């Protein structure tokens, strides 16, 4: 049977349905008996759902130029 550490390590693979039949079965068995891992998986699923709703803004060309300028200045100052 999988340990709690294995559940944490395989959590995203499980949610993404990337586990083989036996690993998925072991995962389900562990989740049936371990309330802590069930809670962890629920929180992981909620976190992924929340992050998927975020829209990342791309920096403008001006912002990229400012960043590049600051970086070059920092590097040249040593």
XYZ file of C-alpha atoms in Angstrom:
78
model
C 0.000 0.000 0.000
C 1.133 3.537 -0.680
C 2.325 5.764 2.147
C 1.093 9.292 2.788
C 4.319 10.591 1.241
C 3.544 8.654 -1.940
C 0.078 10.212 -2.008
C 1.614 13.684 -1.837
C 4.161 12.804 -4.541
C 1.525 11.333 -6.873
C -1.325 13.742 -6.117
C -1.199 15.806 -9.290
C -0.635 12.741 -11.462
C -3.730 11.192 -9.900
C -5.851 14.280 -10.518
C -4.536 14.547 -14.086
C -5.425 10.861 -14.592
C -1.842 9.996 -15.503
C -1.468 6.966 -13.223
C -1.659 3.391 -14.386
C -4.405 1.071 -13.225
C -2.528 -0.400 -10.223
C -1.144 2.897 -8.912
C -4.585 4.464 -9.231
C -6.091 1.498 -7.366
C -3.478 1.755 -4.598
C -4.148 5.466 -4.376
C -7.908 4.930 -4.039
C -7.371 2.283 -1.352
C -5.149 4.598 0.670
C -7.596 7.489 0.317
C -10.413 5.261 1.583
C -8.620 4.697 4.902
C -6.653 7.923 5.413
C -8.692 11.016 6.181
C -5.580 13.215 6.209
C -4.740 12.301 2.629
C -8.370 12.726 1.595
C -8.233 16.233 3.042
C -4.905 16.878 1.290
C -6.278 15.716 -2.063
C -9.393 17.859 -1.640
C -7.235 20.916 -0.903
C -4.930 20.128 -3.832
C -7.900 19.843 -6.183
C -9.322 23.163 -4.921
C -5.940 24.887 -5.270
C -5.517 23.679 -8.848
C -9.050 24.820 -9.703
C -8.404 28.254 -8.195
C -5.079 28.687 -10.001
C -6.584 27.658 -13.325
C -9.004 30.597 -13.086
C -6.201 33.136 -12.741
C -5.229 35.026 -15.844
C -1.524 35.806 -15.949
C -0.793 39.168 -17.498
C 2.022 39.409 -19.993
C 4.424 42.288 -19.375
C 4.312 45.162 -21.833
C 7.275 45.873 -24.072
C 8.009 48.952 -21.941
C 8.083 46.860 -18.760
C 10.426 44.355 -20.398
C 12.762 47.138 -21.490
C 12.779 48.632 -17.966
C 13.567 45.244 -16.480
C 16.331 44.638 -19.001
C 17.808 48.069 -18.280
C 17.745 47.526 -14.506
C 19.312 44.093 -14.917
C 22.122 45.419 -17.108
C 22.743 48.256 -14.644
C 22.928 45.813 -11.729
C 25.315 43.514 -13.594
C 27.610 46.373 -14.646
C 27.775 47.667 -11.054
C 28.961 44.245 -9.941
